Amino acid sequence: MANRKEHRILERNDDLGYPIFIAQDARDELLAFLRTSGLPSVILCDANRHVRAIAEGIARASRGIPVLPFALGESRKRLSTVERVLDAMAAAGVERGALVLGIGGGVASDLFGFTCAVYMRGIRYAHVATSLVAMVDAAIGGKTGVDLRQGKNLAGCFRDPIAVFCSTDALETLSAAALREGLAEIVKAAIIEGGDLFDLLEELAPHPVARWPWLEVIPAAIKVKTMAVADDRLETGARATLNLGHTFAHAIERASNYSVAHGKAVALGLRAAGLLALRTDRFSRDEHLRVLTLLALLGLPLQTSLAPNAILAAMRGDKKKRGGRLRFVVPRAIGDVEYGVECADRTVRAVLERMQQLPENFRARR
Ligand SMILES: NC(=O)c1ccc[n+]([C@@H]2O[C@H](COP(=O)([O-])OP(=O)(O)OC[C@H]3O[C@@H](n4cnc5c(N)ncnc54)[C@H](O)[C@@H]3O)[C@@H](O)[C@H]2O)c1
Ligand SMILES: [Zn+2]
């Protein structure tokens, strides 16, 4: 495996009409970008000490722009926090023509992006992604928003940032749990893309993540997202492929009262989508096993003790809202997924029953 420190390539993705910069340290590109776009009026950041240190470094290098830190986390991804950020921006005198820079993980990109979309009916926003989820998923594609008591991401809007910056060095301080959240989404992207990204993950999976060549993995995962989003900004069609495993994942999260983290639920959802594809004669057992092996090597779960009835009930909650039919994204092959697949409840139930046990060939290893 290449030594990560020698890996200083800068990648730039312009598929969505705004640049996404990916480098081991993208600060020079950020500062150069700010010289042409105009300096931000304020920097909003997650109050996490590592994220705050990144924000303060950028502020020092750009004539002492004020840094406004906010305690975030999923429980604070709420309208009440948006109001606090709006108040702080108004108090700092942020004007209609201003640019605001936000720094943090997926909660920060969702919440600050949304706040800037509504502040004075919308001001320019750029994001520095500091978590793996934000780099490969949340900061890209223009979905912003917050949670309501009734569920996740229920209030928000589509609003593109003017640029996104990913410095892979930031991943060094990220917790193993937060990193695993991102890995699950990268596996999802690899199943959609097939080919190089999937092969690369299989090669890397036995190695410690600290030594992964992120400058190969992250741009490849971002490419899958930008290609799916580019032609379908508002998710009326093919963008839905990005929801692979997510009908199951969201139901598992809800049925567990959110004690199963999203990334783990996505891993379970990827296995369930594979099982659904096998039962409907779409997928090969060999490819299904390749996916399961990859998930297991990455320390992601394949089995849940949640009752099938509880997961089905959570899915039906969703179903009512979408005109009575459950739809799934299922793999036909690694590199070929189908969306909008309707399945009979009994097939879904059989899959969920199977999810209570580990796959046959995996029992001996655990
Ligand atoms: N808009 C979208 O398309 C989209 C897509 C995927 C996920 N999301 C959202 O993203 C959120 C999850 O993102 P997340 O996993 O980044 O959560 P997060 O932003 O809460 O970050 C996870 C944890 O890591 C900390 N952290 C962030 N960067 C760090 C760093 N460099 N070093 C040390 N600690 C750091 C944070 O303070 C937090 O404790 C969810 O709210 C989800 O809904 C949105
Ligand atoms: Zn997801």
Short mmCIF file of C-alpha atoms and ligand atoms in Angstrom, two decimals:
data_model
loop_
_atom_site.label_atom_id
_atom_site.label_comp_id
_atom_site.label_asym_id
_atom_site.label_seq_id
_atom_site.Cartn_x
_atom_site.Cartn_y
_atom_site.Cartn_z
CA MET A 1 0.00 0.00 0.00
CA ALA A 2 1.31 3.49 -0.83
CA ASN A 3 2.55 5.53 2.07
CA ARG A 4 -0.23 8.02 2.73
CA LYS A 5 2.18 10.85 3.56
CA GLU A 6 3.70 10.71 0.06
CA HIS A 7 0.27 11.03 -1.40
CA ARG A 8 -0.13 14.74 -1.97
CA ILE A 9 -2.25 14.76 -5.12
CA LEU A 10 -4.98 17.35 -5.29
CA GLU A 11 -8.23 16.16 -6.80
CA ARG A 12 -10.93 18.50 -7.99
CA ASN A 13 -14.45 17.47 -8.99
CA ASP A 14 -16.61 19.96 -10.91
CA ASP A 15 -19.51 17.67 -11.90
CA LEU A 16 -22.06 19.67 -9.93
CA GLY A 17 -21.10 23.16 -11.08
CA TYR A 18 -19.17 23.98 -7.92
CA PRO A 19 -15.68 22.73 -7.09
CA ILE A 20 -15.03 19.97 -4.59
CA PHE A 21 -11.33 20.02 -3.62
CA ILE A 22 -9.76 16.92 -2.09
CA ALA A 23 -6.18 16.93 -0.82
CA GLN A 24 -4.20 15.75 2.15
CA ASP A 25 -4.25 19.41 3.20
CA ALA A 26 -6.54 21.57 1.03
CA ARG A 27 -5.91 24.79 2.97
CA ASP A 28 -3.88 26.48 0.22
CA GLU A 29 -6.69 25.80 -2.26
CA LEU A 30 -9.21 27.14 0.25
CA LEU A 31 -7.24 30.34 0.81
CA ALA A 32 -6.73 30.81 -2.96
CA PHE A 33 -10.46 30.26 -3.51
CA LEU A 34 -11.33 32.81 -0.83
CA ARG A 35 -9.04 35.37 -2.47
CA THR A 36 -11.22 35.24 -5.60
CA SER A 37 -14.66 34.66 -4.05
CA GLY A 38 -14.16 37.33 -1.36
CA LEU A 39 -13.35 36.55 2.26
CA PRO A 40 -16.16 35.08 4.36
CA SER A 41 -17.77 37.41 6.90
CA VAL A 42 -17.76 34.71 9.57
CA ILE A 43 -16.68 31.12 10.00
CA LEU A 44 -19.29 28.81 11.56
CA CYS A 45 -17.89 25.64 13.09
CA ASP A 46 -18.69 22.58 15.17
CA ALA A 47 -17.36 23.33 18.68
CA ASN A 48 -15.50 19.97 18.75
CA ARG A 49 -11.93 20.94 19.74
CA HIS A 50 -10.32 19.39 16.66
CA VAL A 51 -12.75 21.09 14.31
CA ARG A 52 -12.36 24.36 16.15
CA ALA A 53 -8.57 24.17 15.80
CA ILE A 54 -9.00 23.79 12.02
CA ALA A 55 -11.36 26.80 11.97
CA GLU A 56 -9.01 28.96 14.01
CA GLY A 57 -6.09 28.07 11.74
CA ILE A 58 -8.08 29.18 8.69
CA ALA A 59 -9.23 32.36 10.48
CA ARG A 60 -5.62 33.28 11.38
CA ALA A 61 -4.51 32.74 7.79
CA SER A 62 -7.29 34.99 6.48
CA ARG A 63 -6.98 38.22 8.45
CA GLY A 64 -8.74 37.11 11.62
CA ILE A 65 -12.26 36.38 10.38
CA PRO A 66 -14.49 35.81 13.46
CA VAL A 67 -15.08 32.15 14.32
CA LEU A 68 -18.51 31.27 15.76
CA PRO A 69 -18.44 27.76 17.33
CA PHE A 70 -21.64 25.82 18.06
CA ALA A 71 -22.05 22.60 20.04
CA LEU A 72 -23.58 20.23 17.47
CA GLY A 73 -24.21 16.45 17.31
CA GLU A 74 -27.35 14.81 15.93
CA SER A 75 -29.43 15.78 19.01
CA ARG A 76 -28.72 19.44 18.27
CA LYS A 77 -29.53 19.24 14.54
CA ARG A 78 -32.72 21.13 15.30
CA LEU A 79 -34.50 24.37 14.37
CA SER A 80 -33.59 25.75 17.82
CA THR A 81 -29.89 25.56 16.86
CA VAL A 82 -30.64 27.15 13.47
CA GLU A 83 -32.21 30.08 15.32
CA ARG A 84 -29.12 30.46 17.52
CA VAL A 85 -26.86 30.45 14.45
CA LEU A 86 -29.13 32.98 12.64
CA ASP A 87 -29.06 35.27 15.69
CA ALA A 88 -25.27 35.03 15.92
CA MET A 89 -24.90 35.81 12.19
CA ALA A 90 -27.19 38.83 12.47
CA ALA A 91 -25.36 40.04 15.60
CA ALA A 92 -22.05 39.71 13.72
CA GLY A 93 -23.50 41.93 10.96
CA VAL A 94 -23.42 39.32 8.17
CA GLU A 95 -24.87 41.04 5.08
CA ARG A 96 -26.96 39.84 2.15
CA GLY A 97 -24.00 39.65 -0.25
CA ALA A 98 -21.77 37.83 2.24
CA LEU A 99 -20.07 34.49 1.98
CA VAL A 100 -20.12 32.24 5.04
CA LEU A 101 -17.69 29.36 5.56
CA GLY A 102 -18.88 26.38 7.59
CA ILE A 103 -16.56 23.76 9.07
CA GLY A 104 -17.41 20.33 10.46
CA GLY A 105 -18.98 16.94 9.76
CA GLY A 106 -22.35 16.03 8.28
CA VAL A 107 -24.37 17.68 11.02
CA ALA A 108 -22.50 20.95 10.39
CA SER A 109 -22.94 20.80 6.59
CA ASP A 110 -26.67 20.02 6.90
CA LEU A 111 -27.35 22.63 9.59
CA PHE A 112 -25.06 25.50 8.52
CA GLY A 113 -25.99 24.94 4.85
CA PHE A 114 -29.68 25.22 5.75
CA THR A 115 -29.11 28.25 7.99
CA CYS A 116 -27.32 30.09 5.17
CA ALA A 117 -30.07 29.09 2.72
CA VAL A 118 -32.65 30.92 4.85
CA TYR A 119 -30.57 33.79 6.26
CA MET A 120 -31.82 36.89 4.39
CA ARG A 121 -33.45 34.43 1.92
CA GLY A 122 -30.12 32.86 1.09
CA ILE A 123 -26.46 33.85 1.16
CA ARG A 124 -23.42 32.13 -0.34
CA TYR A 125 -22.05 29.19 1.61
CA ALA A 126 -18.86 27.09 1.35
CA HIS A 127 -18.08 24.04 3.48
CA VAL A 128 -14.90 22.51 4.88
CA ALA A 129 -15.75 18.84 5.47
CA THR A 130 -13.96 17.34 8.49
CA SER A 131 -15.60 13.89 8.82
CA LEU A 132 -15.60 11.01 6.35
CA VAL A 133 -19.42 11.15 6.07
CA ALA A 134 -19.28 14.85 5.21
CA MET A 135 -16.51 14.33 2.63
CA VAL A 136 -18.10 11.48 0.70
CA ASP A 137 -21.78 12.21 1.24
CA ALA A 138 -23.32 14.96 3.40
CA ALA A 139 -21.50 18.05 2.11
CA ILE A 140 -22.15 17.10 -1.52
CA GLY A 141 -25.38 17.22 -3.46
CA GLY A 142 -27.17 20.19 -1.93
CA LYS A 143 -29.49 18.52 0.58
CA THR A 144 -29.54 20.63 3.74
CA GLY A 145 -31.78 20.55 6.78
CA VAL A 146 -32.51 19.57 10.34
CA ASP A 147 -34.44 16.94 12.30
CA LEU A 148 -37.93 17.35 13.77
CA ARG A 149 -39.28 15.49 16.82
CA GLN A 150 -41.16 13.27 14.36
CA GLY A 151 -38.08 12.17 12.43
CA LYS A 152 -34.70 12.86 10.87
CA ASN A 153 -34.15 15.46 8.14
CA LEU A 154 -37.83 16.42 7.99
CA ALA A 155 -37.19 20.15 7.52
CA GLY A 156 -34.78 21.42 4.91
CA CYS A 157 -34.16 22.45 1.34
CA PHE A 158 -31.99 21.82 -1.68
CA ARG A 159 -29.27 24.44 -1.80
CA ASP A 160 -25.81 24.03 -3.30
CA PRO A 161 -22.67 25.32 -1.59
CA ILE A 162 -20.32 27.39 -3.74
CA ALA A 163 -17.41 25.06 -2.92
CA VAL A 164 -16.48 22.10 -0.71
CA PHE A 165 -13.02 21.39 0.72
CA CYS A 166 -11.85 18.01 2.02
CA SER A 167 -8.48 17.76 3.81
CA THR A 168 -7.93 14.09 4.48
CA ASP A 169 -5.52 14.96 7.33
CA ALA A 170 -8.62 15.89 9.35
CA LEU A 171 -9.57 12.19 9.47
CA GLU A 172 -6.64 11.48 11.81
CA THR A 173 -8.55 12.84 14.81
CA LEU A 174 -11.93 11.34 13.90
CA SER A 175 -13.22 8.56 16.21
CA ALA A 176 -13.27 4.99 14.91
CA ALA A 177 -17.07 5.02 15.20
CA ALA A 178 -17.44 8.20 13.10
CA LEU A 179 -15.01 6.79 10.54
CA ARG A 180 -17.02 3.56 10.28
CA GLU A 181 -20.15 5.64 9.53
CA GLY A 182 -18.39 6.90 6.43
CA LEU A 183 -17.05 3.48 5.44
CA ALA A 184 -20.58 2.08 5.19
CA GLU A 185 -21.53 4.83 2.71
CA ILE A 186 -18.34 4.19 0.72
CA VAL A 187 -19.22 0.47 0.44
CA LYS A 188 -22.67 1.54 -0.80
CA ALA A 189 -21.02 3.80 -3.40
CA ALA A 190 -18.69 0.95 -4.42
CA ILE A 191 -21.63 -1.43 -5.02
CA ILE A 192 -23.28 1.22 -7.20
CA GLU A 193 -20.07 1.93 -9.13
CA GLY A 194 -18.64 -1.61 -9.25
CA GLY A 195 -15.22 -1.91 -10.85
CA ASP A 196 -12.28 0.03 -9.46
CA LEU A 197 -13.69 1.34 -6.19
CA PHE A 198 -15.02 -2.04 -5.10
CA ASP A 199 -11.71 -3.74 -6.01
CA LEU A 200 -9.78 -1.06 -4.13
CA LEU A 201 -11.90 -1.53 -0.98
CA GLU A 202 -11.39 -5.29 -1.13
CA GLU A 203 -7.64 -4.72 -1.33
CA LEU A 204 -7.63 -2.20 1.53
CA ALA A 205 -10.13 -3.84 3.89
CA PRO A 206 -7.60 -6.09 5.71
CA HIS A 207 -5.33 -3.07 6.43
CA PRO A 208 -5.76 -0.60 9.30
CA VAL A 209 -7.78 2.43 8.13
CA ALA A 210 -5.06 4.75 9.46
CA ARG A 211 -2.93 3.64 6.48
CA TRP A 212 -5.59 3.86 3.77
CA PRO A 213 -4.80 6.02 0.72
CA TRP A 214 -7.74 8.35 1.26
CA LEU A 215 -6.78 10.39 -1.78
CA GLU A 216 -7.73 7.44 -3.95
CA VAL A 217 -10.79 6.31 -2.00
CA ILE A 218 -12.52 9.63 -1.30
CA PRO A 219 -12.47 11.13 -4.83
CA ALA A 220 -13.77 7.79 -6.20
CA ALA A 221 -16.63 7.72 -3.68
CA ILE A 222 -17.43 11.40 -4.34
CA LYS A 223 -17.55 10.67 -8.07
CA VAL A 224 -20.32 8.09 -7.54
CA LYS A 225 -22.39 10.65 -5.66
CA THR A 226 -21.80 13.53 -8.08
CA MET A 227 -22.63 11.35 -11.11
CA ALA A 228 -25.93 10.25 -9.55
CA VAL A 229 -26.83 13.77 -8.42
CA ALA A 230 -25.73 15.68 -11.53
CA ASP A 231 -28.69 14.66 -13.71
CA ASP A 232 -31.27 14.48 -10.96
CA ARG A 233 -30.78 17.30 -8.47
CA LEU A 234 -34.21 16.98 -6.87
CA GLU A 235 -34.28 13.17 -6.70
CA THR A 236 -37.10 12.46 -9.11
CA GLY A 237 -35.29 9.47 -10.66
CA ALA A 238 -31.78 8.00 -10.80
CA ARG A 239 -30.47 9.86 -7.72
CA ALA A 240 -32.53 7.28 -5.84
CA THR A 241 -29.83 4.67 -6.53
CA LEU A 242 -27.89 6.39 -3.71
CA ASN A 243 -30.58 5.06 -1.38
CA LEU A 244 -29.26 1.49 -1.81
CA GLY A 245 -29.81 -0.27 1.53
CA HIS A 246 -31.51 2.80 2.97
CA THR A 247 -35.18 1.68 3.07
CA PHE A 248 -34.04 -1.08 5.43
CA ALA A 249 -31.51 1.17 7.18
CA HIS A 250 -34.02 3.90 8.05
CA ALA A 251 -36.51 1.32 9.35
CA ILE A 252 -33.78 -0.35 11.47
CA GLU A 253 -32.75 3.02 12.91
CA ARG A 254 -36.37 3.88 13.78
CA ALA A 255 -37.18 0.41 15.14
CA SER A 256 -34.11 0.60 17.40
CA ASN A 257 -35.09 4.07 18.61
CA TYR A 258 -31.93 5.31 16.90
CA SER A 259 -29.66 3.16 19.10
CA VAL A 260 -28.32 1.56 15.88
CA ALA A 261 -26.16 4.23 14.23
CA HIS A 262 -26.86 5.13 10.59
CA GLY A 263 -23.64 3.55 9.24
CA LYS A 264 -24.33 0.22 10.95
CA ALA A 265 -27.93 0.35 9.75
CA VAL A 266 -26.66 0.97 6.20
CA ALA A 267 -24.41 -2.12 6.43
CA LEU A 268 -27.42 -4.18 7.57
CA GLY A 269 -29.48 -2.58 4.81
CA LEU A 270 -26.88 -3.52 2.20
CA ARG A 271 -27.07 -7.16 3.28
CA ALA A 272 -30.90 -7.00 3.29
CA ALA A 273 -30.98 -5.44 -0.19
CA GLY A 274 -28.68 -8.24 -1.40
CA LEU A 275 -30.98 -10.87 0.15
CA LEU A 276 -33.99 -9.25 -1.51
CA ALA A 277 -32.15 -9.31 -4.83
CA LEU A 278 -31.28 -13.01 -4.36
CA ARG A 279 -34.89 -13.86 -3.53
CA THR A 280 -36.13 -12.08 -6.64
CA ASP A 281 -33.46 -13.71 -8.86
CA ARG A 282 -31.59 -10.51 -9.58
CA PHE A 283 -28.21 -11.03 -7.92
CA SER A 284 -25.59 -13.81 -7.83
CA ARG A 285 -24.71 -15.54 -4.58
CA ASP A 286 -20.99 -15.01 -5.28
CA GLU A 287 -21.35 -11.25 -5.55
CA HIS A 288 -23.58 -11.19 -2.48
CA LEU A 289 -20.83 -12.99 -0.54
CA ARG A 290 -18.22 -10.53 -1.81
CA VAL A 291 -20.28 -7.66 -0.36
CA LEU A 292 -20.77 -9.45 2.96
CA THR A 293 -17.06 -10.27 3.23
CA LEU A 294 -16.14 -6.65 2.62
CA LEU A 295 -18.61 -5.37 5.23
CA ALA A 296 -17.37 -7.90 7.81
CA LEU A 297 -13.69 -7.03 7.18
CA LEU A 298 -14.54 -3.37 7.80
CA GLY A 299 -16.08 -4.26 11.16
CA LEU A 300 -19.61 -3.50 10.01
CA PRO A 301 -22.52 -5.63 11.28
CA LEU A 302 -24.40 -8.22 9.21
CA GLN A 303 -26.96 -9.39 11.75
CA THR A 304 -29.62 -7.68 13.87
CA SER A 305 -31.58 -8.95 16.86
CA LEU A 306 -34.40 -6.47 16.13
CA ALA A 307 -37.69 -8.28 15.54
CA PRO A 308 -38.78 -8.47 11.88
CA ASN A 309 -42.23 -7.18 12.96
CA ALA A 310 -40.72 -4.06 14.51
CA ILE A 311 -38.69 -3.30 11.37
CA LEU A 312 -41.70 -3.96 9.13
CA ALA A 313 -43.86 -1.68 11.28
CA ALA A 314 -41.25 1.08 10.93
CA MET A 315 -41.24 0.53 7.16
CA ARG A 316 -45.01 0.70 6.97
CA GLY A 317 -44.83 4.08 8.71
CA ASP A 318 -42.85 5.19 5.67
CA LYS A 319 -45.14 3.38 3.25
CA LYS A 320 -48.25 5.35 4.29
CA LYS A 321 -46.44 8.52 3.37
CA ARG A 322 -45.50 7.28 -0.08
CA GLY A 323 -48.88 6.11 -1.38
CA GLY A 324 -48.94 2.64 0.14
CA ARG A 325 -46.08 0.87 -1.64
CA LEU A 326 -42.65 0.00 -0.35
CA ARG A 327 -39.89 0.60 -2.84
CA PHE A 328 -36.34 -0.70 -2.69
CA VAL A 329 -33.05 -0.20 -4.45
CA VAL A 330 -31.54 -3.62 -5.10
CA PRO A 331 -28.32 -4.82 -6.73
CA ARG A 332 -28.47 -6.77 -10.00
CA ALA A 333 -24.69 -6.98 -9.91
CA ILE A 334 -21.82 -5.12 -8.27
CA GLY A 335 -21.90 -2.05 -10.51
CA ASP A 336 -25.56 -2.32 -11.53
CA VAL A 337 -28.36 -1.38 -9.14
CA GLU A 338 -32.07 -1.01 -9.86
CA TYR A 339 -34.31 1.50 -8.09
CA GLY A 340 -38.07 1.66 -7.59
CA VAL A 341 -38.37 -2.11 -7.04
CA GLU A 342 -41.64 -3.06 -5.35
CA CYS A 343 -41.66 -6.22 -3.24
CA ALA A 344 -44.38 -8.24 -1.55
CA ASP A 345 -44.48 -7.89 2.24
CA ARG A 346 -43.89 -11.63 2.68
CA THR A 347 -40.62 -11.42 0.71
CA VAL A 348 -39.47 -8.50 2.86
CA ARG A 349 -40.44 -10.40 6.02
CA ALA A 350 -38.47 -13.46 4.89
CA VAL A 351 -35.41 -11.25 4.35
CA LEU A 352 -35.78 -9.71 7.81
CA GLU A 353 -36.07 -13.16 9.37
CA ARG A 354 -32.83 -14.16 7.65
CA MET A 355 -31.17 -11.01 9.04
CA GLN A 356 -31.54 -12.45 12.55
CA GLN A 357 -28.71 -14.89 11.80
CA LEU A 358 -25.24 -14.45 10.44
CA PRO A 359 -24.76 -15.72 6.87
CA GLU A 360 -23.84 -19.45 6.76
CA ASN A 361 -20.19 -19.03 5.80
CA PHE A 362 -19.58 -16.32 8.39
CA ARG A 363 -20.55 -18.27 11.52
CA ALA A 364 -17.26 -20.13 11.83
CA ARG A 365 -15.19 -16.93 11.64
CA ARG A 366 -16.86 -15.06 14.47
N1 LIG B 1 -27.28 16.04 3.28
C1 LIG B 1 -26.94 14.83 2.93
O1 LIG B 1 -26.99 14.46 1.76
C2 LIG B 1 -26.45 13.86 3.99
C3 LIG B 1 -25.88 12.65 3.60
C4 LIG B 1 -25.38 11.82 4.60
C5 LIG B 1 -25.47 12.19 5.94
N2 LIG B 1 -26.04 13.38 6.26
C6 LIG B 1 -26.12 13.81 7.67
O2 LIG B 1 -24.81 13.80 8.22
C7 LIG B 1 -24.91 13.60 9.62
C8 LIG B 1 -23.84 12.63 10.05
O3 LIG B 1 -22.57 13.16 9.70
P1 LIG B 1 -21.26 12.86 10.60
O4 LIG B 1 -21.13 11.39 10.79
O5 LIG B 1 -20.16 13.64 10.02
O6 LIG B 1 -21.73 13.45 12.03
P2 LIG B 1 -21.18 14.69 12.87
O7 LIG B 1 -21.12 15.93 12.09
O8 LIG B 1 -21.95 14.71 14.14
O9 LIG B 1 -19.67 14.25 13.19
C9 LIG B 1 -19.44 13.06 13.94
C10 LIG B 1 -18.60 13.38 15.19
O10 LIG B 1 -17.26 13.67 14.80
C11 LIG B 1 -16.86 14.95 15.30
N3 LIG B 1 -15.92 15.44 14.31
C12 LIG B 1 -16.15 15.97 13.09
N4 LIG B 1 -15.00 16.19 12.45
C13 LIG B 1 -13.99 15.79 13.27
C14 LIG B 1 -12.58 15.74 13.17
N5 LIG B 1 -11.93 16.12 12.05
N6 LIG B 1 -11.87 15.26 14.23
C15 LIG B 1 -12.51 14.82 15.35
N7 LIG B 1 -13.84 14.84 15.50
C16 LIG B 1 -14.58 15.31 14.46
C17 LIG B 1 -18.14 15.71 15.50
O11 LIG B 1 -17.99 16.74 16.48
C18 LIG B 1 -19.07 14.61 15.97
O12 LIG B 1 -18.87 14.35 17.34
C19 LIG B 1 -26.33 13.13 9.90
O13 LIG B 1 -27.05 14.16 10.52
C20 LIG B 1 -26.90 12.84 8.52
O14 LIG B 1 -28.28 13.05 8.44
C21 LIG B 1 -26.53 14.23 5.32
ZN ZN B 2 -26.83 7.16 4.38
#
